[in-house]
Short mmCIF file of C-alpha atoms in Angstrom, two decimals:
data_model
loop_
_atom_site.label_atom_id
_atom_site.label_comp_id
_atom_site.label_asym_id
_atom_site.label_seq_id
_atom_site.Cartn_x
_atom_site.Cartn_y
_atom_site.Cartn_z
CA MET A 1 89.97 45.07 191.79
CA GLU A 2 89.27 48.00 194.15
CA ILE A 3 85.81 49.55 193.98
CA ALA A 4 87.28 53.00 193.31
CA SER A 5 89.00 51.78 190.14
CA THR A 6 86.00 49.92 188.74
CA LYS A 7 84.62 51.25 185.46
CA TRP A 8 80.91 51.41 186.08
CA ARG A 9 78.49 50.94 183.20
CA PHE A 10 76.07 53.58 184.34
CA GLN A 11 77.05 57.13 183.47
CA GLY A 12 77.08 60.38 185.41
CA ILE A 13 74.00 62.53 185.41
CA SER A 14 74.12 65.29 182.84
CA GLU A 15 74.38 68.78 184.27
CA SER A 16 72.95 70.41 181.16
CA ASN A 17 69.75 71.20 183.05
CA ASN A 18 70.21 72.37 186.62
CA SER A 19 66.53 72.88 187.45
CA ILE A 20 66.76 70.06 189.99
CA ASN A 21 68.89 72.36 192.11
CA LEU A 22 66.21 75.04 192.11
CA SER A 23 63.39 73.30 193.99
CA ILE A 24 61.60 75.19 196.74
CA TYR A 25 62.33 72.34 199.14
CA SER A 26 66.09 72.34 198.58
CA ALA A 27 66.25 76.14 198.77
CA LEU A 28 64.37 76.17 202.07
CA ASP A 29 66.54 73.38 203.45
CA LYS A 30 69.66 75.42 202.70
CA ILE A 31 68.17 78.59 204.16
CA ARG A 32 67.24 76.76 207.37
CA LEU A 33 70.91 75.89 207.85
CA SER A 34 71.48 79.62 208.38
CA LEU A 35 69.14 79.85 211.38
CA ASP A 36 70.84 81.00 214.56
CA LYS A 37 70.51 78.09 216.98
CA ASP A 38 70.93 80.47 219.91
CA ASP A 39 67.91 82.54 218.87
CA GLN A 40 65.13 81.46 221.24
CA ARG A 41 62.37 83.13 219.22
CA LEU A 42 59.80 81.16 217.25
CA VAL A 43 60.92 80.54 213.65
CA ILE A 44 58.36 82.27 211.42
CA PRO A 45 57.64 80.00 208.39
CA LEU A 46 56.74 82.31 205.51
CA GLY A 47 58.15 79.86 202.96
CA TYR A 48 55.79 76.88 202.89
CA ALA A 49 52.03 77.10 202.35
CA ASP A 50 51.26 74.67 205.16
CA PRO A 51 49.11 76.31 207.81
CA SER A 52 48.12 72.94 209.30
CA THR A 53 50.68 73.29 212.11
CA PHE A 54 48.74 76.26 213.53
CA PRO A 55 45.66 75.49 215.68
CA SER A 56 43.57 78.19 214.00
CA TYR A 57 43.85 76.28 210.70
CA HIS A 58 42.76 72.91 212.07
CA THR A 59 40.87 70.83 209.51
CA ASP A 60 37.15 70.21 209.81
CA SER A 61 35.92 67.57 212.25
CA ALA A 62 33.86 66.01 209.45
CA ALA A 63 37.08 65.14 207.62
CA GLU A 64 38.64 63.69 210.76
CA ASP A 65 35.51 61.62 211.46
CA ALA A 66 35.56 60.26 207.92
CA ILE A 67 39.16 59.09 208.29
CA ALA A 68 38.44 57.56 211.70
CA ASP A 69 35.35 55.77 210.39
CA ALA A 70 37.29 54.30 207.48
CA VAL A 71 40.11 53.06 209.72
CA ARG A 72 37.82 51.62 212.41
CA SER A 73 35.70 49.78 209.86
CA ALA A 74 38.68 47.48 209.18
CA LYS A 75 37.43 47.22 205.60
CA PHE A 76 40.21 49.28 204.02
CA ASN A 77 43.46 47.75 205.24
CA SER A 78 44.09 45.95 201.97
CA TYR A 79 45.68 47.06 198.72
CA SER A 80 43.66 49.45 196.63
CA PRO A 81 42.68 48.71 193.02
CA SER A 82 45.43 50.04 190.75
CA LEU A 83 43.36 53.03 189.60
CA GLY A 84 41.86 53.65 193.04
CA LEU A 85 38.59 52.80 194.78
CA PRO A 86 35.65 53.29 192.39
CA GLN A 87 33.62 55.11 195.06
CA ALA A 88 36.43 57.60 195.62
CA ARG A 89 36.78 58.31 191.90
CA ARG A 90 33.01 58.75 191.62
CA ALA A 91 32.96 61.12 194.61
CA VAL A 92 35.70 63.32 193.14
CA ALA A 93 33.88 63.40 189.79
CA ASP A 94 30.65 64.51 191.51
CA TYR A 95 32.47 67.10 193.63
CA LEU A 96 34.21 68.73 190.66
CA SER A 97 31.07 68.60 188.51
CA ARG A 98 29.42 71.12 190.86
CA ASP A 99 31.46 73.89 189.19
CA LEU A 100 31.19 72.62 185.62
CA PRO A 101 28.49 72.95 182.92
CA TYR A 102 28.53 69.15 182.48
CA SER A 103 29.00 66.03 184.60
CA LEU A 104 32.28 64.20 184.86
CA SER A 105 32.46 60.42 184.85
CA ALA A 106 34.40 58.38 187.40
CA ASP A 107 36.46 57.18 184.43
CA ASP A 108 37.66 60.77 183.92
CA VAL A 109 39.27 60.74 187.39
CA TYR A 110 42.67 59.28 188.35
CA LEU A 111 43.68 59.33 192.00
CA THR A 112 47.15 60.54 192.95
CA ALA A 113 49.21 60.86 196.12
CA GLY A 114 48.84 64.63 196.13
CA CYS A 115 49.08 67.15 193.32
CA VAL A 116 52.81 66.60 192.80
CA GLN A 117 52.21 63.01 191.72
CA GLY A 118 49.64 64.36 189.28
CA ILE A 119 52.33 66.62 187.80
CA GLN A 120 54.69 63.67 187.55
CA THR A 121 52.03 61.51 185.92
CA VAL A 122 50.97 63.91 183.18
CA LEU A 123 54.54 64.89 182.31
CA THR A 124 55.56 61.24 182.14
CA ALA A 125 52.65 60.61 179.77
CA LEU A 126 53.77 63.54 177.61
CA SER A 127 57.35 62.27 177.51
CA PHE A 128 56.22 59.73 174.89
CA SER A 129 55.48 62.58 172.48
CA GLY A 130 58.91 62.17 170.89
CA PRO A 131 62.23 64.04 170.68
CA GLY A 132 62.05 67.79 171.16
CA ALA A 133 58.69 67.78 172.94
CA ASN A 134 58.25 70.89 175.07
CA VAL A 135 55.77 72.33 177.53
CA LEU A 136 55.07 75.99 178.20
CA LEU A 137 55.30 77.08 181.84
CA PRO A 138 54.40 80.33 183.61
CA ARG A 139 57.06 82.63 185.03
CA PRO A 140 56.85 83.04 187.98
CA GLY A 141 55.56 79.56 188.67
CA PHE A 142 55.94 76.34 190.63
CA PRO A 143 59.42 74.89 190.01
CA ILE A 144 58.38 71.26 190.45
CA TYR A 145 57.14 71.43 186.85
CA GLU A 146 60.71 72.08 185.69
CA ASN A 147 62.04 69.41 188.05
CA ARG A 148 59.65 66.74 186.79
CA ALA A 149 59.98 67.75 183.14
CA ASP A 150 63.74 67.40 183.48
CA PHE A 151 63.38 63.83 184.73
CA ALA A 152 60.95 63.11 181.88
CA HIS A 153 63.37 64.62 179.29
CA ILE A 154 60.86 67.24 178.22
CA GLU A 155 62.05 70.73 177.31
CA THR A 156 60.49 73.63 179.21
CA ARG A 157 59.85 77.11 177.85
CA HIS A 158 58.57 80.03 179.88
CA PHE A 159 56.02 82.72 179.24
CA ASP A 160 55.68 85.71 181.55
CA LEU A 161 52.81 86.56 183.84
CA LEU A 162 52.13 90.28 183.73
CA PRO A 163 52.15 92.06 187.11
CA GLU A 164 50.60 95.21 185.64
CA LYS A 165 47.63 93.10 184.45
CA ASP A 166 46.97 91.24 187.72
CA TRP A 167 49.48 88.55 186.74
CA GLU A 168 47.54 87.46 183.66
CA VAL A 169 49.21 85.22 181.07
CA ASP A 170 51.13 87.06 178.36
CA LEU A 171 49.31 85.38 175.50
CA ASP A 172 51.44 87.04 172.83
CA ALA A 173 54.51 85.51 174.45
CA VAL A 174 52.82 82.10 174.50
CA GLU A 175 52.33 82.24 170.76
CA THR A 176 55.91 83.43 170.23
CA ILE A 177 57.62 80.61 172.14
CA ALA A 178 55.40 77.74 170.95
CA ASP A 179 56.42 75.60 167.98
CA GLU A 180 55.37 72.37 166.27
CA ARG A 181 56.87 70.31 169.15
CA THR A 182 54.92 72.10 171.89
CA VAL A 183 52.55 69.64 173.55
CA ALA A 184 51.02 71.47 176.52
CA LEU A 185 50.45 74.81 178.19
CA VAL A 186 50.46 74.93 182.02
CA ILE A 187 48.48 77.42 184.08
CA ILE A 188 48.17 77.70 187.85
CA ASN A 189 44.87 79.18 189.03
CA PRO A 190 44.49 80.43 191.73
CA GLY A 191 48.08 81.48 191.37
CA ASN A 192 51.19 80.22 193.10
CA PRO A 193 53.16 82.41 193.75
CA CYS A 194 51.18 85.49 192.69
CA GLY A 195 47.91 85.08 194.57
CA SER A 196 46.02 85.87 191.36
CA VAL A 197 42.56 84.55 190.40
CA TYR A 198 41.83 84.60 186.69
CA THR A 199 38.58 85.95 185.31
CA ARG A 200 36.34 83.80 183.14
CA GLY A 201 37.17 86.04 180.20
CA HIS A 202 40.91 85.57 180.58
CA LEU A 203 40.54 81.80 180.94
CA GLN A 204 38.56 81.70 177.72
CA LYS A 205 41.33 83.63 175.93
CA ILE A 206 43.87 81.12 177.26
CA ALA A 207 41.73 78.27 175.94
CA GLU A 208 41.37 79.91 172.53
CA THR A 209 45.13 80.50 172.31
CA ALA A 210 45.84 76.85 173.18
CA ARG A 211 43.35 75.70 170.54
CA LYS A 212 44.99 77.95 167.95
CA LEU A 213 48.35 76.35 168.77
CA GLY A 214 46.93 72.83 168.88
CA VAL A 215 48.12 72.13 172.44
CA MET A 216 46.36 70.79 175.51
CA ILE A 217 46.10 72.71 178.79
CA ILE A 218 47.32 71.40 182.14
CA SER A 219 45.45 73.38 184.78
CA ASP A 220 46.92 73.26 188.28
CA GLU A 221 43.96 73.96 190.57
CA VAL A 222 45.34 72.82 193.91
CA TYR A 223 44.10 76.12 195.38
CA ALA A 224 40.66 75.86 193.78
CA ASN A 225 37.99 77.86 195.63
CA ILE A 226 40.52 79.42 197.99
CA THR A 227 39.54 82.92 196.93
CA PHE A 228 38.81 86.11 198.87
CA GLY A 229 38.82 88.89 196.29
CA ARG A 230 36.51 90.12 193.57
CA ASN A 231 37.03 87.19 191.17
CA PRO A 232 35.36 83.83 191.88
CA PHE A 233 37.19 80.63 191.02
CA VAL A 234 36.35 79.27 187.56
CA PRO A 235 37.70 75.81 186.62
CA MET A 236 39.59 75.53 183.33
CA GLY A 237 37.53 72.42 182.57
CA ALA A 238 34.61 74.74 181.83
CA PHE A 239 36.35 75.46 178.50
CA SER A 240 36.97 71.86 177.41
CA SER A 241 34.64 72.38 174.45
CA ILE A 242 37.38 74.70 173.13
CA VAL A 243 40.50 72.74 174.10
CA PRO A 244 41.24 69.47 175.92
CA VAL A 245 42.13 70.06 179.57
CA ILE A 246 43.81 68.04 182.29
CA THR A 247 43.06 69.34 185.78
CA LEU A 248 45.27 68.65 188.79
CA GLY A 249 43.95 69.10 192.30
CA SER A 250 43.86 67.77 195.84
CA ILE A 251 42.30 68.15 199.28
CA SER A 252 45.65 69.33 200.68
CA LYS A 253 45.02 73.07 200.70
CA ARG A 254 41.25 73.54 200.92
CA TRP A 255 40.94 71.03 203.77
CA VAL A 256 44.36 72.02 205.23
CA VAL A 257 45.64 68.41 205.23
CA PRO A 258 48.72 68.25 202.97
CA GLY A 259 50.05 65.24 204.86
CA TRP A 260 47.06 63.10 203.87
CA ARG A 261 48.44 62.97 200.32
CA PHE A 262 45.20 62.71 198.37
CA GLY A 263 44.89 64.32 194.95
CA TRP A 264 43.52 63.78 191.48
CA LEU A 265 44.21 64.09 187.79
CA VAL A 266 41.07 64.68 185.74
CA THR A 267 40.64 64.60 181.97
CA HIS A 268 38.15 67.03 180.41
CA ASP A 269 37.92 65.58 176.92
CA PRO A 270 34.41 65.75 175.41
CA TYR A 271 35.73 65.16 171.88
CA CYS A 272 38.05 62.29 172.94
CA ILE A 273 41.16 64.09 171.69
CA LEU A 274 43.23 62.94 174.66
CA HIS A 275 42.01 59.40 174.05
CA GLN A 276 42.74 59.44 170.32
CA THR A 277 46.26 60.78 170.83
CA GLY A 278 47.11 58.12 173.42
CA ILE A 279 47.51 60.48 176.39
CA VAL A 280 44.77 58.81 178.43
CA GLU A 281 46.18 55.34 177.86
CA ARG A 282 49.64 56.48 178.99
CA ILE A 283 48.15 58.07 182.11
CA ARG A 284 46.29 54.86 182.91
CA SER A 285 49.39 52.76 182.34
CA TYR A 286 51.55 54.96 184.53
CA ILE A 287 49.02 55.10 187.37
CA THR A 288 48.77 51.30 187.46
CA PHE A 289 52.39 50.90 188.56
CA THR A 290 52.69 53.90 190.88
CA MET A 291 51.28 54.36 194.35
CA VAL A 292 47.72 55.63 194.67
CA PRO A 293 46.73 57.22 198.01
CA ALA A 294 46.36 55.04 201.10
CA THR A 295 43.24 52.88 200.85
CA PHE A 296 41.63 54.19 204.04
CA VAL A 297 42.07 57.81 202.85
CA GLN A 298 40.40 56.93 199.55
CA ALA A 299 37.57 55.26 201.45
CA ALA A 300 37.03 58.41 203.52
CA ILE A 301 36.83 60.73 200.50
CA PRO A 302 33.11 60.34 199.69
CA GLN A 303 32.23 61.23 203.30
CA ILE A 304 34.75 64.09 203.40
CA LEU A 305 33.46 65.68 200.19
CA GLU A 306 29.81 65.19 201.11
CA THR A 307 29.74 66.17 204.78
CA THR A 308 32.18 69.08 205.10
CA LYS A 309 30.01 72.14 205.64
CA GLU A 310 30.44 75.39 203.74
CA ASP A 311 31.04 77.34 206.95
CA PHE A 312 34.39 75.55 207.37
CA PHE A 313 35.57 76.77 203.95
CA SER A 314 34.20 80.25 204.63
CA ARG A 315 36.13 80.42 207.91
CA ILE A 316 39.39 79.38 206.25
CA ASN A 317 38.95 81.88 203.42
CA SER A 318 38.07 84.62 205.92
CA MET A 319 41.28 83.97 207.87
CA LEU A 320 43.29 83.98 204.65
CA ARG A 321 41.66 87.26 203.59
CA GLU A 322 42.70 88.88 206.88
CA ALA A 323 46.20 87.42 206.53
CA ALA A 324 46.50 88.61 202.91
CA ASP A 325 45.44 92.13 203.88
CA THR A 326 47.86 92.14 206.81
CA CYS A 327 50.74 90.89 204.68
CA TYR A 328 50.05 93.28 201.80
CA GLU A 329 49.89 96.29 204.11
CA GLY A 330 52.93 95.14 206.08
CA VAL A 331 55.28 94.61 203.14
CA ASN A 332 54.35 97.92 201.59
CA GLU A 333 55.60 99.68 204.73
CA ILE A 334 59.11 98.33 204.05
CA PRO A 335 61.28 100.65 201.88
CA CYS A 336 63.13 97.96 199.90
CA ILE A 337 60.03 95.87 199.11
CA SER A 338 57.03 96.56 196.88
CA CYS A 339 53.95 94.50 196.08
CA HIS A 340 52.14 95.11 192.79
CA LYS A 341 48.82 93.53 193.72
CA LYS A 342 47.00 92.42 196.83
CA PRO A 343 46.47 88.65 196.53
CA GLU A 344 42.93 87.46 195.84
CA GLY A 345 43.47 83.73 196.23
CA SER A 346 45.82 80.89 197.17
CA MET A 347 48.19 81.47 200.11
CA PHE A 348 50.92 83.63 198.56
CA LEU A 349 52.01 87.01 197.41
CA ILE A 350 55.17 87.87 195.52
CA VAL A 351 57.05 91.10 196.16
CA LYS A 352 59.83 92.94 194.34
CA LEU A 353 63.08 93.42 196.25
CA ASP A 354 65.25 96.50 195.63
CA VAL A 355 68.72 95.25 196.59
CA SER A 356 70.33 98.47 195.31
CA ILE A 357 69.43 100.27 198.56
CA LEU A 358 70.66 97.45 200.81
CA GLU A 359 74.12 97.17 202.32
CA GLY A 360 75.94 93.84 202.07
CA ILE A 361 73.17 91.99 200.24
CA GLU A 362 73.74 91.06 196.60
CA ASP A 363 70.52 89.28 195.65
CA ASP A 364 67.30 87.67 196.85
CA TYR A 365 68.96 84.43 197.91
CA GLU A 366 71.48 86.21 200.11
CA PHE A 367 68.64 88.33 201.49
CA CYS A 368 66.74 85.19 202.58
CA VAL A 369 69.84 83.56 204.09
CA GLN A 370 70.67 86.66 206.13
CA LEU A 371 67.04 87.14 207.17
CA ALA A 372 66.94 83.59 208.52
CA LYS A 373 70.24 84.08 210.35
CA GLU A 374 69.37 87.42 211.93
CA GLU A 375 65.61 87.25 212.46
CA SER A 376 64.60 83.56 212.25
CA VAL A 377 62.17 84.29 209.41
CA ILE A 378 61.99 81.92 206.42
CA ILE A 379 61.08 83.27 202.97
CA VAL A 380 61.54 81.77 199.49
CA PRO A 381 63.90 83.64 197.12
CA GLY A 382 62.12 84.76 193.97
CA ALA A 383 64.81 83.20 191.77
CA VAL A 384 63.48 79.77 192.78
CA VAL A 385 60.08 80.57 191.22
CA GLY A 386 61.56 82.31 188.19
CA LEU A 387 61.97 85.96 189.24
CA LYS A 388 65.38 87.01 190.50
CA ASN A 389 65.34 89.69 193.20
CA TRP A 390 61.76 89.01 194.12
CA LEU A 391 60.46 87.18 197.21
CA ARG A 392 57.65 84.65 197.55
CA ILE A 393 55.86 85.02 200.87
CA SER A 394 53.22 82.65 202.25
CA PHE A 395 50.80 84.40 204.60
CA ALA A 396 48.97 81.18 205.56
CA ILE A 397 50.02 81.13 209.20
CA ASP A 398 48.55 82.25 212.50
CA ILE A 399 47.84 85.99 212.30
CA ALA A 400 49.90 86.82 215.42
CA ALA A 401 52.91 84.95 214.02
CA LEU A 402 52.44 86.71 210.67
CA ARG A 403 52.49 90.13 212.31
CA ASP A 404 55.60 89.18 214.24
CA GLY A 405 57.27 87.94 211.05
CA LEU A 406 56.45 91.15 209.20
CA ARG A 407 57.81 93.19 212.12
CA ARG A 408 61.07 91.23 212.06
CA LEU A 409 61.27 91.58 208.27
CA LYS A 410 60.90 95.35 208.57
CA VAL A 411 63.56 95.55 211.30
CA PHE A 412 65.92 93.47 209.16
CA CYS A 413 65.46 95.69 206.13
CA GLN A 414 65.90 98.88 208.18
CA ARG A 415 69.13 97.43 209.58
CA HIS A 416 70.51 96.83 206.08
CA ILE A 417 69.38 100.01 204.36
CA LYS A 418 72.44 101.89 203.12
CA GLY A 419 73.40 104.63 205.53
CA SER A 420 71.38 103.08 208.36
CA GLN A 421 72.78 103.55 211.87
CA ALA A 422 70.94 100.47 213.19
#
């Protein structure tokens, strides 16, 4: 029998949910295909939030020394315990407890290979909640939540973030879309893609709304403490006396080392609600048969968290503040683009695109494809993060490259303005 005529027992993948096709990574890969190979200019990467390729964003020497010490000790070449090295879990607990009104235990901490594995872990644990389980996600947001929920067969529902209120959560919408099968509410603070930093008062209202609905909160804090505006970072775990919280985080952004793949999932559960409902046991079970971070990276974590000086973080935040100001001012000089709010945290801003005044450009995706082709500038279409005809821009690059990218973006827009003679 020929292979082409064989009736295979596995079935085709359902196309009922196409969120897999909307990942940032796949969108950027497609946009890169449009780059003009004959253009000798530097490609300006305003799509990813990975400044590590630029010398000005080099990580701290204390972190490098910790990794080198762990490798050279020859003590951490073996497999890690399934839940991670106890000393690494303890160090993360102590580090996060600095910003909390109580102390975390090492048992509250689960080590993950970056924040994305944390997303995968918690959504897999929630997939056992039964048919019709759904999670509430912010719009705009981080599309990997949809991607992972799709694989876990969990329905996703979206609530809006309000640009006129500094991208706060529309709490009325949250209550409207929730039902008896809603299991979790996701927030991202500091915000990706909005650059927002929520106030303590707003976070408390989010917690009270979740408690009213009887749902847990998943708080994505991968950009924790990367703030440069008027609002300081406040962890959602500070409100765990109101509602159970699972925090996701990593060293990727604050230490500028996304390739080291070290993150965490932390349960804030003073009343043992997550334990009683079986969520913690499912998390533990899932972690035991997935890959925790490399053993030598785990071993370096106590030294990294303890010895990195505050001046390193201050320098990074200062550079990001300058970049945010530069980007905000630059995009607002472009006729077809408007930005509602200067970012106060993370590495992003999101801007509204007026395609009605552009010639030959139908939407945000076509805008990004043509921009890459004509100016070698990479930007994420807003549709990928939930807002059609918006653009997500990462300003976390070298300031000279950022200025060049903004100049090229302006030239591109002027060229395509209707009636332009460019």
